[in-house]
XYZ file of C-alpha atoms in Angstrom:
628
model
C -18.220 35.628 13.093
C -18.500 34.041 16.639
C -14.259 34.670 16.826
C -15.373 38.595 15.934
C -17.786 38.826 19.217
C -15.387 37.557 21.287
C -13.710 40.079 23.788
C -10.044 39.147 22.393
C -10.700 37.933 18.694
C -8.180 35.783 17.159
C -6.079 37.423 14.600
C -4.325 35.694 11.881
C -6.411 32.399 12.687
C -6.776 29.070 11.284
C -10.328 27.250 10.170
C -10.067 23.479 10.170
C -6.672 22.720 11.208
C -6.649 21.844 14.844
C -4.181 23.847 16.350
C -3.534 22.489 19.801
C 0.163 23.806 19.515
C -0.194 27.331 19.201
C -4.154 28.083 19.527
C -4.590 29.954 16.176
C -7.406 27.451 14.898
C -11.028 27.856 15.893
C -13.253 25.851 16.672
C -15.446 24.305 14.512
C -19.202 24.081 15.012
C -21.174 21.347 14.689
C -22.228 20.229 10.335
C -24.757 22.401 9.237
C -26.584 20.501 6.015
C -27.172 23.617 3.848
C -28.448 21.453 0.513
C -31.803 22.326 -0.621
C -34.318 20.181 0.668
C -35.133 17.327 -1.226
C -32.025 16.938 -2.546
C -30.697 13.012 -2.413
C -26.731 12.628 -1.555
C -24.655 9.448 -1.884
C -21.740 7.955 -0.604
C -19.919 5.229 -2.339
C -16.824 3.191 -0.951
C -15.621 1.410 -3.582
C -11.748 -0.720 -4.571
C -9.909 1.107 -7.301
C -10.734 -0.333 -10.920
C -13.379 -1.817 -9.666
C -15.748 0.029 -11.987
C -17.658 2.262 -9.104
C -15.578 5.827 -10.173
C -17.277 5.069 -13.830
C -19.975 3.801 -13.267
C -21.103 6.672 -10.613
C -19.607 9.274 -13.639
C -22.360 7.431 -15.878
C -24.878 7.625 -13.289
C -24.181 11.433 -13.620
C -24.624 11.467 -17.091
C -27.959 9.797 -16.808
C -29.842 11.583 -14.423
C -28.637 14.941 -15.915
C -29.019 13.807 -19.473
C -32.870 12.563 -19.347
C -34.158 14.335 -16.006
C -34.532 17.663 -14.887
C -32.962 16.738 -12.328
C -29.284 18.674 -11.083
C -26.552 16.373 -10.534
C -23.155 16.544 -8.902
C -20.627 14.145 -8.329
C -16.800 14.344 -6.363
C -14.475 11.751 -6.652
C -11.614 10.930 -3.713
C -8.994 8.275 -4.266
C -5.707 7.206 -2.376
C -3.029 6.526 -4.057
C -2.783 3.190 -3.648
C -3.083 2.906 -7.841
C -5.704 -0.055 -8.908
C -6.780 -1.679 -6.038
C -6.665 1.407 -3.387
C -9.995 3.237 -1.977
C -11.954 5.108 -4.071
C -14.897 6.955 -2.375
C -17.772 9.004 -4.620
C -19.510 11.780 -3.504
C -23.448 12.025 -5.237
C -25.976 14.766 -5.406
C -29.286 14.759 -7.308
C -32.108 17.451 -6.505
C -34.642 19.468 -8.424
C -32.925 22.472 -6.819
C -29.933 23.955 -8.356
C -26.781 22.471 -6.135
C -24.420 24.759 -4.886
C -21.908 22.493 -2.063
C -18.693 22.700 -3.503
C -17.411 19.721 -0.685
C -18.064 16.042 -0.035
C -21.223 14.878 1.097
C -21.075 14.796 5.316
C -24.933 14.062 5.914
C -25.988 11.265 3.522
C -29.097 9.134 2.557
C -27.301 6.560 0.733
C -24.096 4.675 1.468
C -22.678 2.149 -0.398
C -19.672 -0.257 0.158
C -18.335 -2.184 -2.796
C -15.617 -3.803 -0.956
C -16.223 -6.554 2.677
C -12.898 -5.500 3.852
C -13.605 -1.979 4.484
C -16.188 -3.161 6.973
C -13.382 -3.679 9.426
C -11.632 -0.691 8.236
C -13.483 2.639 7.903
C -16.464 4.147 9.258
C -18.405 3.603 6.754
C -21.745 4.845 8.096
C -20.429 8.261 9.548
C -23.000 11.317 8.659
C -25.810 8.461 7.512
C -29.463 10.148 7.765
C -31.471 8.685 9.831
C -33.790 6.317 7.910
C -31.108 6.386 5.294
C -30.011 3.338 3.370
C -27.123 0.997 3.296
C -26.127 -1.418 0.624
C -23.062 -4.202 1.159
C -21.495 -6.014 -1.594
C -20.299 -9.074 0.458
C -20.617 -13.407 0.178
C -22.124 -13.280 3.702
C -25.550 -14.265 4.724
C -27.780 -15.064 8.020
C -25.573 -15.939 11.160
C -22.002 -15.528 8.712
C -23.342 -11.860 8.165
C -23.774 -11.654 11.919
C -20.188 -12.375 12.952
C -18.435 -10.249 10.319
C -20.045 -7.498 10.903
C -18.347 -5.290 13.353
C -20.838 -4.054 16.593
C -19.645 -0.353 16.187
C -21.345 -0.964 12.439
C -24.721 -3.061 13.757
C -25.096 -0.565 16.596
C -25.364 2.586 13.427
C -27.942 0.625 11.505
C -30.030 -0.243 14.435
C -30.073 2.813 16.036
C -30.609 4.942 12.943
C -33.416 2.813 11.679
C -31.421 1.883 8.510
C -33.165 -0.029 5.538
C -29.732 -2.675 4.900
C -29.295 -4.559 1.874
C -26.868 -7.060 0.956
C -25.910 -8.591 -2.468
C -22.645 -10.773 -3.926
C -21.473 -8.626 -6.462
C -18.445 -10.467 -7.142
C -19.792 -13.742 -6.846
C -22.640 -12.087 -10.090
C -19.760 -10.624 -11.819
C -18.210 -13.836 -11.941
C -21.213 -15.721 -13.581
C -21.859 -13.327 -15.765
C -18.166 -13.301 -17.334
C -17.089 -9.197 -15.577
C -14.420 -10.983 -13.523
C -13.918 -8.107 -10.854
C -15.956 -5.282 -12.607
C -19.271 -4.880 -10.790
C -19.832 -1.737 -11.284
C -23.012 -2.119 -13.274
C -24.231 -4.428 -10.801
C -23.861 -2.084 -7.936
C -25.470 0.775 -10.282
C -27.934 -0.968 -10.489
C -28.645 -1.551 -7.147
C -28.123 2.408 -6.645
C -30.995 2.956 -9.009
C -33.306 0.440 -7.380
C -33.222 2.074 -3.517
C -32.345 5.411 -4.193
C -35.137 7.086 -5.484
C -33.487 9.441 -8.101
C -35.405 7.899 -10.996
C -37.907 5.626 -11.703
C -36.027 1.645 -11.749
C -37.101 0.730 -15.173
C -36.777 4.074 -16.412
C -33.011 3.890 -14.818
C -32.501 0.274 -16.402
C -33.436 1.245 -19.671
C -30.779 4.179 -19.725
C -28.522 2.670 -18.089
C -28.974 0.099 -20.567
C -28.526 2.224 -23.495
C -25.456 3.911 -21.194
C -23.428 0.204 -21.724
C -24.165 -0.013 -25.229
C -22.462 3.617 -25.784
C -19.436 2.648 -23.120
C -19.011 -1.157 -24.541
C -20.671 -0.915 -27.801
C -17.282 -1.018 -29.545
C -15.362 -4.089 -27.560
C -18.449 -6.410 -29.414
C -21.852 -7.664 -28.363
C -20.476 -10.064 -25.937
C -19.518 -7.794 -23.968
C -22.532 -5.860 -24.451
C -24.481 -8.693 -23.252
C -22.602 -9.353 -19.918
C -23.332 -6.209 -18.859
C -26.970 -6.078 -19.659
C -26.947 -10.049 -17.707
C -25.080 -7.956 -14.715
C -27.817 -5.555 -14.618
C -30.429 -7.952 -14.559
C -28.652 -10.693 -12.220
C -28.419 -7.463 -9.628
C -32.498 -6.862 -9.494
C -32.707 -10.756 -8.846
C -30.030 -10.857 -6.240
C -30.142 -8.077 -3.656
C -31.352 -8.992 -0.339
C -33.210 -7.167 2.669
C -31.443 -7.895 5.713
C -33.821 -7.807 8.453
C -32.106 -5.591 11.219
C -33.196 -7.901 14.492
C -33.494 -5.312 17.623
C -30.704 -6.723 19.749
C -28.264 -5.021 17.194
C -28.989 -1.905 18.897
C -26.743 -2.543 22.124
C -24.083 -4.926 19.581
C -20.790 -5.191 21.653
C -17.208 -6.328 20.896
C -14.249 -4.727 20.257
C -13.512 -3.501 16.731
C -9.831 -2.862 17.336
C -6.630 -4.293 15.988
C -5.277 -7.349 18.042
C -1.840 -6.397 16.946
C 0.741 -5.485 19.002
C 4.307 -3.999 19.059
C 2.792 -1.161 16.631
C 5.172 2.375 16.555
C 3.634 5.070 18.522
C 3.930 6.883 14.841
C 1.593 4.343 13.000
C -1.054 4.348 16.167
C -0.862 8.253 15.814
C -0.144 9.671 12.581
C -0.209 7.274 10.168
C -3.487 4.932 10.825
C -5.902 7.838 10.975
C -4.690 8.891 7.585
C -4.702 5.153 6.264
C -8.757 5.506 7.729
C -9.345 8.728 5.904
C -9.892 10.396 9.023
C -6.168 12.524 8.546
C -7.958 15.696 8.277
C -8.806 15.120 12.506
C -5.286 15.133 13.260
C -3.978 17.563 15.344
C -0.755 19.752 15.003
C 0.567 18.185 18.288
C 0.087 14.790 16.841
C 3.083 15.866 14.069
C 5.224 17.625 17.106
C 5.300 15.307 19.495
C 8.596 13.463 20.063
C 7.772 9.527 19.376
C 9.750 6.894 21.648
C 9.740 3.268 19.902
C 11.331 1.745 17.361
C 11.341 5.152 15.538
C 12.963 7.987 16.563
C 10.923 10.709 14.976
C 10.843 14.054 16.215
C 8.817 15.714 13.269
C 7.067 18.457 12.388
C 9.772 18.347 9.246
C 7.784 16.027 6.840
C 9.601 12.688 7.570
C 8.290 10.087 7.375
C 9.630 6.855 8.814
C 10.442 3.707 6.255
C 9.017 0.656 6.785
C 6.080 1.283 7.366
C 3.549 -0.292 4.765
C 4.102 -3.303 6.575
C 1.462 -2.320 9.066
C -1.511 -1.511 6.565
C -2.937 -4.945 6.231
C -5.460 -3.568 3.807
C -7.085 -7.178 3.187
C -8.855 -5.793 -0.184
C -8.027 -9.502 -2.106
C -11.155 -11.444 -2.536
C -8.776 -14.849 -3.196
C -5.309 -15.772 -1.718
C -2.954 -18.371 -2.478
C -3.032 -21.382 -0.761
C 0.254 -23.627 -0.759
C 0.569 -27.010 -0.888
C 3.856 -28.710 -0.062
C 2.899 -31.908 -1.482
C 3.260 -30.448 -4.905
C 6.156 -27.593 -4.361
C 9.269 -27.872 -6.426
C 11.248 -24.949 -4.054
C 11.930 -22.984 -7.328
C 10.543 -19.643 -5.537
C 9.558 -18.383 -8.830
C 6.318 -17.730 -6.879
C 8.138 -15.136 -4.722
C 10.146 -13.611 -7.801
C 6.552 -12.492 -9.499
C 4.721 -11.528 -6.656
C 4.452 -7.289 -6.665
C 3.989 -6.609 -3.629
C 6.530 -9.672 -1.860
C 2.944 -10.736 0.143
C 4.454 -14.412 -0.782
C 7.873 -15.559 0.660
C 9.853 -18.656 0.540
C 11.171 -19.097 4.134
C 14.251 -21.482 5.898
C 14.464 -22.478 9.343
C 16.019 -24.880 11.337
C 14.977 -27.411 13.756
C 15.211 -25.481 16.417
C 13.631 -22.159 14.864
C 10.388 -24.192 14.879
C 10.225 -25.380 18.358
C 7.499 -22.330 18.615
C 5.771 -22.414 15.605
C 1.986 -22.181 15.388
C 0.056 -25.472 14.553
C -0.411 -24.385 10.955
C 3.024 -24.487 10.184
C 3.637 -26.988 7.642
C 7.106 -27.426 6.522
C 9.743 -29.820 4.224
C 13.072 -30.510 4.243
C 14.545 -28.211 2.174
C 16.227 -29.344 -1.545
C 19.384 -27.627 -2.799
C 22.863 -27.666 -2.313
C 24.001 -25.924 0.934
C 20.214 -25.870 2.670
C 20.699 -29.253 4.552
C 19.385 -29.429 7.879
C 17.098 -26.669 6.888
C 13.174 -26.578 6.806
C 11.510 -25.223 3.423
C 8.269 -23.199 3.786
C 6.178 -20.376 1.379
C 4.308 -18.467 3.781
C 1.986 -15.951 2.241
C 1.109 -12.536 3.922
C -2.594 -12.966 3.136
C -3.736 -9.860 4.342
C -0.822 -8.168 1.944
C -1.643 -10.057 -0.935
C -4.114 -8.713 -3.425
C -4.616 -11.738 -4.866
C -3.692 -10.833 -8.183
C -2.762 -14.804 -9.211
C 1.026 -13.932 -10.485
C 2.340 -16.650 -8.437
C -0.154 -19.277 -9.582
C 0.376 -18.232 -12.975
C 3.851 -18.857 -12.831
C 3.659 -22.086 -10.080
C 5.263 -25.179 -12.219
C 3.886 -27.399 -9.475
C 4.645 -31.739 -9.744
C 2.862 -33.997 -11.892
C 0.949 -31.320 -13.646
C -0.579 -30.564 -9.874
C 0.222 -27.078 -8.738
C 1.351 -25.999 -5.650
C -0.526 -22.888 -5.214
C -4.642 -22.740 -5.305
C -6.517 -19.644 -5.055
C -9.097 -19.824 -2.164
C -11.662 -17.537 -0.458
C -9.372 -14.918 1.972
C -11.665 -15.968 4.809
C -10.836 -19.581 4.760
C -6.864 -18.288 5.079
C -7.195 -15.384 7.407
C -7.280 -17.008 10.999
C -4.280 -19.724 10.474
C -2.235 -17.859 8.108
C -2.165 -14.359 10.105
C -0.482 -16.465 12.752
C 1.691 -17.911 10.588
C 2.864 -14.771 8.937
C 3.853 -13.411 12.395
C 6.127 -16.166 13.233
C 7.633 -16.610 9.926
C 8.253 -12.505 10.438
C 10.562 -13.238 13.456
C 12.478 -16.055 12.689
C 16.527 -15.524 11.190
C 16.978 -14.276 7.443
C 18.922 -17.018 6.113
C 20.167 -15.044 3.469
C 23.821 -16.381 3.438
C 23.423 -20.327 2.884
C 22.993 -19.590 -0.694
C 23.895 -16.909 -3.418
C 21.879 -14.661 -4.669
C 22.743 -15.171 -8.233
C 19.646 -17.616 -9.322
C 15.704 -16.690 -8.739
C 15.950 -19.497 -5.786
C 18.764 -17.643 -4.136
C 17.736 -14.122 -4.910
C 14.389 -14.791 -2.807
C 15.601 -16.052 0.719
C 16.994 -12.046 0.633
C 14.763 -9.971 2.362
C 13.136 -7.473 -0.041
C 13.642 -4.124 1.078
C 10.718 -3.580 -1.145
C 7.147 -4.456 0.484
C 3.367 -4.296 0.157
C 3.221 -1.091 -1.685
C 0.581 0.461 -3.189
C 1.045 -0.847 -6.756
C -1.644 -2.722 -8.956
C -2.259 -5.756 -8.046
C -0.297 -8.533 -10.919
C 2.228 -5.022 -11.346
C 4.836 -5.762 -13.757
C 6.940 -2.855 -12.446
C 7.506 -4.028 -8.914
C 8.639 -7.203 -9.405
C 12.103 -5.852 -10.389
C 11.922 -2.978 -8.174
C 11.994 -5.468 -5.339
C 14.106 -7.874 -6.858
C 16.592 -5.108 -7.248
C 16.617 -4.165 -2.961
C 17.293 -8.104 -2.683
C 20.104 -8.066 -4.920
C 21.501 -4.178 -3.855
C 19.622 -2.639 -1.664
C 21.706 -2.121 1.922
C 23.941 -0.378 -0.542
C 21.434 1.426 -2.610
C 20.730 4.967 -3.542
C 17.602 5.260 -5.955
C 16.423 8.759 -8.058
C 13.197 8.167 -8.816
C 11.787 9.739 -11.734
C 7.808 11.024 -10.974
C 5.060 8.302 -12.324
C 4.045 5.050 -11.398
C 7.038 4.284 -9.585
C 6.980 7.498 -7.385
C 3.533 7.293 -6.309
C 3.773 3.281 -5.088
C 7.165 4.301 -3.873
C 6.465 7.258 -1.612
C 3.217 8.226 -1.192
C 1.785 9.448 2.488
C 1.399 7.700 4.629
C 3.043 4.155 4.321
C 6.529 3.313 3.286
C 7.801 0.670 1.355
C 10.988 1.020 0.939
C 12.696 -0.555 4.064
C 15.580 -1.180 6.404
C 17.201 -4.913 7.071
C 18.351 -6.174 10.813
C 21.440 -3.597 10.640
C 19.189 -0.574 9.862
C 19.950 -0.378 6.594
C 17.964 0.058 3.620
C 17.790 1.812 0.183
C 18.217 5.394 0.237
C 15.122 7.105 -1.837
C 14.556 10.306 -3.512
C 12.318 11.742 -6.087
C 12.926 14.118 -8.581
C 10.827 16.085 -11.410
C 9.374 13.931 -14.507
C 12.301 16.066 -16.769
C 15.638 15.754 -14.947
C 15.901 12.372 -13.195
C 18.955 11.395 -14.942
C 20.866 14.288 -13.673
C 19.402 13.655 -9.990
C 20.981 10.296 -9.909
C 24.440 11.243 -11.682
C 24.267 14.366 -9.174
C 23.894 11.458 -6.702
C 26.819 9.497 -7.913
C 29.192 12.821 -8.610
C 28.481 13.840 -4.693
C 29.280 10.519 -3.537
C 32.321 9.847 -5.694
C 33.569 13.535 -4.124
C 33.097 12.521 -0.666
C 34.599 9.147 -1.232
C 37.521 11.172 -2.795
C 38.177 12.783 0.185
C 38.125 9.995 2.334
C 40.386 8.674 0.099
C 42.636 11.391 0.263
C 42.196 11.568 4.412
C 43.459 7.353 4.081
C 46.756 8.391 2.177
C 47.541 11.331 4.193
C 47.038 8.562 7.967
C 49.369 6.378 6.443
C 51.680 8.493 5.924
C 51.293 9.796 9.910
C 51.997 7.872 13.119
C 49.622 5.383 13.168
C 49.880 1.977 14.337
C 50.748 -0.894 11.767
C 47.650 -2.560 12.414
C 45.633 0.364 11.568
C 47.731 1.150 8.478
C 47.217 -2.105 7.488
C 43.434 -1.671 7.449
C 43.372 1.720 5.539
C 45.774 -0.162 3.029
C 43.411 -2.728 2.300
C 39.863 -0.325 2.281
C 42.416 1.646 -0.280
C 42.818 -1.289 -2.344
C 39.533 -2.629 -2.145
C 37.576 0.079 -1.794
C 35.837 -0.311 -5.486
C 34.564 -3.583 -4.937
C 31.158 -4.053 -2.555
C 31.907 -6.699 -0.461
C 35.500 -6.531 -0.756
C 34.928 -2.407 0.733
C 32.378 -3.732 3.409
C 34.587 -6.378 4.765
C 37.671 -3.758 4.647
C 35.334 -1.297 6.434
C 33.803 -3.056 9.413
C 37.381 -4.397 10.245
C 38.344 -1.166 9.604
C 35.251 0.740 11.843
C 35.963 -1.514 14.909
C 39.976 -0.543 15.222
C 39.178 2.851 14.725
C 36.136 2.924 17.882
C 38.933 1.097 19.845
C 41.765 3.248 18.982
C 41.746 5.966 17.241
C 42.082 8.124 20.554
C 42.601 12.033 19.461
C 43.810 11.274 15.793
C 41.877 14.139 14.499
C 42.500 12.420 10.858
C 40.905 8.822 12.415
C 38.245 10.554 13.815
C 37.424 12.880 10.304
C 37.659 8.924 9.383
C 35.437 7.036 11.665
C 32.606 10.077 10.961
C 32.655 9.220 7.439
C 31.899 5.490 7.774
C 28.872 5.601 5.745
C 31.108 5.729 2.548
C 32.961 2.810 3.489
C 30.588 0.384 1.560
C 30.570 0.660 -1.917
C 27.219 2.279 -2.908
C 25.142 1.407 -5.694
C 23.343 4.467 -7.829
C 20.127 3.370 -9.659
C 17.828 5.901 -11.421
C 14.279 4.694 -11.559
C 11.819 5.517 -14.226
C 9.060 4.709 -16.483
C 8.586 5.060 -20.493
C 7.316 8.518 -20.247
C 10.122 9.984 -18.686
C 12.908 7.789 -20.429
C 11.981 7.621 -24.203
C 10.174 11.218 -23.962
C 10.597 14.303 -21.456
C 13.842 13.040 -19.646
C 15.291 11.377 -22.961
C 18.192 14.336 -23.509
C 19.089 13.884 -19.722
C 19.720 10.325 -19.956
C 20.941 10.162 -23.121
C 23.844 12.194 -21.535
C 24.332 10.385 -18.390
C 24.984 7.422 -20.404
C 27.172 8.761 -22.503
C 29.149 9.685 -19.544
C 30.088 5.992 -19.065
C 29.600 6.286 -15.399
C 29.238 3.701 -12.622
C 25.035 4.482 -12.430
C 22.612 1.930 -13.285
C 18.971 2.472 -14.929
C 16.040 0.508 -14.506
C 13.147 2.231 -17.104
C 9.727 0.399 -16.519
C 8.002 -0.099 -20.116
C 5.277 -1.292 -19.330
């Protein structure tokens, strides 16, 4: 209405999107808070299968159930599968609610998670008086330093009643493992206000016995223990004034970070994507990435710069009691854990922390022998502890508190991420071998303990400079390409598995359509090969197309053929139009290998006829289906 008063009103304009490119968007005013009064709205950061989704669902069903009370709930979640952000949008009045959006002016925030402390705002839109509840181990003077100033400075200033309480620690006692969602209900119940507490117990009470009822009275009973450990154990923290004018930085002390992660992709990793500006997707980006957008790419490689932190316990390694199988490595879904070689030399700069051995094996003398873990990767899922033989019945990987690894192993991680892939001292051919590769598979946004990923990335170690991949939607798709990270990756030489995903139904005919296109264009280099030989070239270079010709089937043997090959032809092949055609098409030189991804669904069910055929076809495409 304001654009309509205006002596030149916008036509055709834009509400929301910040146009800064070509001025169509307006802007917007400042949040109005249109819900009736009284009404009580809730915010709720939570870790995905955590329990808080559910249990906030149940809460629903409570209040609208045995009140007269309206209730509304929306649910947001990333799509970083189990163990990704999940954030739950509440509404209870006696009013009848009509805000069809997520709450931006609330009374009560919770966070289930520490980690997002340093993360998110989690306080943004927080009423003043409002209240804030923390699941998190930390008390007095610990509580203090991990909380960051940005975050003290909010609850001081806006008079916020804080409450802590150790969920996980509860959940733990009680026999939930990582499910506190009762817990934290609990708590909700307690300081919101919507009902009466023992009036909420008892129904929420009678709610676990409905949900649980049928797994057995054990289980029964450790939620009704959670629910009364959580009224025992949730402390006021006493805000002390000087929090008020809290300083310190709250940034990132990393460094070397693309222009395109600073600007496009961290805001959307902090849920604050919907701020970005057009110009932010059309600006050219100098760096290590060569992006020019607005055309939806996305650079690879780029989950490697989340360091989401979300694991509550880390592995710990201990070299006293390592074997060097790497089996650790081979399990690990999101390759957070590495075995690493270095020499003598390599380590001249390596941080105090750095513990290494000699390294055992044939070919790996005068090498050092390290697993470094990428704690703030890891999400401590246990695969690798699970699977840890150890010595002496003594294992060589503990799970231990992610605080007590954070400050040496950060450091550690960095160095080990610069030193030399040593990649060729020992074949690939054995788990040990297979894991000094670099995956070109990392920290993606799988479960964590995946049993999917594991192969995935074992497959980009054995294949992937070479690789082409149709993916098949599901499971795969979403921890493989989902906005705004990357997994997928690129090795020292730039290259890196090729990616694409197709429709649930027709996979199998987007890789063989993969392999048919490439097996044309390799024809026709073949045929551009023949017809040089048979022209005046020199003997040396006829000599090179003669043995790409002959070995142009086989990986390595066509790699070897076609870097000698490559480097006589940028040296000589002058104005041969036919050596130039040639030298354009080096990226078929290599042997490629096609691999169509999928999961059950699409295999045994919707894309069944499709693969059915390729493999009939007897073709040179391989399929990895996920049952899992």
């Amino acid at each position: 209405f304001d654009n309509l008063k205006g002596e030149s009103p916008k036509n055709h304009f834009t509400v929301g999107i910040i146009d800064d490119v070509t001025g169509t968007s307006l802007p917007m005013e400042k949040e109005i808070d249109v819900a009736p009064e009284g009404t009580i709205q809730c915010k709720f950061w939570g870790l995905g299968a955590d329990g808080t989704v559910g249990a906030n669902k149940n809460a629903i069903k409570i209040v609208g159930n045995n009140t007269d009370l309206y209730a509304q709930g929306y649910f947001a979640y990333d799509a970083k599968k189990s163990g990704g952000i999940t954030m739950s949008h509440l509404r209870f009045g006696k009013e009848r609610i009509q805000s069809p959006y997520l709450v931006k002016s609330a009374d009560y925030i919770a966070c289930h998670n520490p980690a997002f402390v340093h993360k998110y705002d989690l306080l943004a839109g927080i009423k003043e008086n409002g209240t804030f509840v923390l699941n998190c181990p930390w008390t007095g003077d610990v509580l203090e330093k991990n909380l960051p100033a940005s975050l003290k400075r909010t609850i001081a200033e806006k008079h916020l009643k804080f409450y802590t309480i150790d969920a996980v620690k509860l959940a733990g006692e009680v026999g939930l493992g990582g499910r506190i969602n009762m817990i934290m209900q609990t708590v909700f119940f307690k300081l919101a206000g919507v009902l009466p507490v023992d009036e909420a117990i008892a129904h929420l009470k009678e709610a676990i016995v409905k949900a649980y009822g049928k797994k057995g009275e054990k289980v029964v009973q450790m939620n009704n223990a959670g629910v009364d450990a959580a009224l025992d154990n949730l402390v006021e923290v006493s805000v002390p004034a000087s929090w008020a004018s809290a300083s310190g930085s709250d940034g990132s002390k990393e460094t070397h970070i693309p222009e395109w992660v600073i600007k496009v992709m961290r805001p959307m990793d902090l849920q604050e994507g919907d701020e970005l500006p057009v110009s932010a997707f059309a600006a050219e980006l100098d760096g290590e990435y060569d992006w020019t957008g607005p055309d939806g790419t996305f650079p690879s490689a780029t989950s490697q710069y989340e360091k989401r932190g979300v694991a509550i316990s880390v592995p710990e390694w201990n070299p006293d009691n390592c074997i060097q199988c790497n089996f650790c490595s081979f399990v690990c879904p999101h390759a957070a854990i590495r075995p690493v070689l270095a020499t003598d030399d390599e380590l001249n700069d390596a941080p105090s922390g750095f513990t290494t051995i000699p390294a055992r094996g044939k070919g790996l003398d005068g090498f050092q022998f390290r697993v470094q873990v990428s704690t703030l990767d890891c999400t401590g899922c246990g695969s690798c502890v699970s699977v840890c033989p150890g010595m002496k019945g003594e294992k060589a990987l503990t799970l231990k508190p992610l605080a007590s690894q954070t400050e040496v192993q950060v450091k550690n991680h960095q160095f080990s991420s610069q030193l030399p892939v040593h990649d060729d001292v020992i074949g690939p051919e054995t788990v040990k071998g297979s894991q000094f590769r670099r995956p070109l598979f990392e920290f993606s946004g799988a479960c964590p303990g995946c049993g999917e990923t594991p192969y995935v990335k074992l497959a980009t170690q054995l294949f992937g400079d070479r690789m082409l991949i149709a993916n098949a939607t599901g499971c795969s798709s979403i921890y493989g390409g989902s906005a705004p990270a990357a997994p997928y990756c690129v090795n020292k030489d730039g290259h890196g598995p090729a990616w694409g995903n197709s429709l649930f139904e027709d996979n199998a005919e987007y890789g063989f359509g993969m392999h048919l296109a490439l097996t044309a264009r390799r024809d026709h280099l073949t045929r551009l090969m023949t017809d040089a030989i048979d022209s005046d070239v020199s003997a040396e270079i006829k000599s090179a197309l003669s043995d790409w010709l002959a070995r142009k089937d086989n990986a390595e043997g066509s790699r070897t053929a076609g870097q000698r090959l490559v480097s006589l032809l940028e040296r000589d092949a002058g104005n041969n139009d036919v050596l130039k055609r040639i030298l354009s098409m080096k990226d078929l030189l290599t042997k490629k290998s096609i691999w169509i991804f999928g999961g059950d669904g699409w295999a045994y069910d919707i894309g069944y006829g499709g693969l059915d055929h390729v493999m009939a076809m007897n073709k040179d495409v391989n399929v990895l289906v996920m049952d899992t």
